[in-house]
C-alpha cells in the first residue's frame, strides 16, 4: 500500500492534495515525506510558471504566441517529469530529482515537517 500512496502523490496536479495532507499530518515514512515535498515543490513551481507565462502572454503585444508555446512546454515538462518519477518508483529506484529534491528539503522541510 505505501508504494501505491507514493505513486498517487506524484500524479500531476491531483497528487498535490494528498502530498499536502501527508506533510500537514507529519506522519509517514521518510520516503513518503520526501516524495510529498518533491510533489508540492514541482506543482507550485509549475503553477507559478504557468501563471506568470499566461499573464505575460495576455498583457504582451509582441510575444503572446511565444509565451503560450513556452507555457505549453512548461506544462508538458511537468507532466513528463511526473510520469518519469512514477516509472522510477515502480522500478524500485529512487524518486529524487537533483535540484528540486534539495530545494524541497530546504524550503518545505522547515515549514511542513
C-alpha angles and dihedrals in degrees: 000000000000091000090054090050091051090052090050090054091057097052106117115259094344094062090061092078100052088043092053091048092050092051093044091055092042091214125125140070123303089256092052092051092047092049090047092052091048092048093051092046092051093047095047092046091051092046093049092048092045093051094045094048093045092049091047092050092049094050100036122096096191110037111028096123092048092049092049090050091049088049091054090050090051092050093045090049092052092052093045093049090049091049090047091051091049090052091048091052091048089054090052095250129131119286096215130124113203099229103027098044092056091046091049092050093050100043106030094030089068098049109029106033 
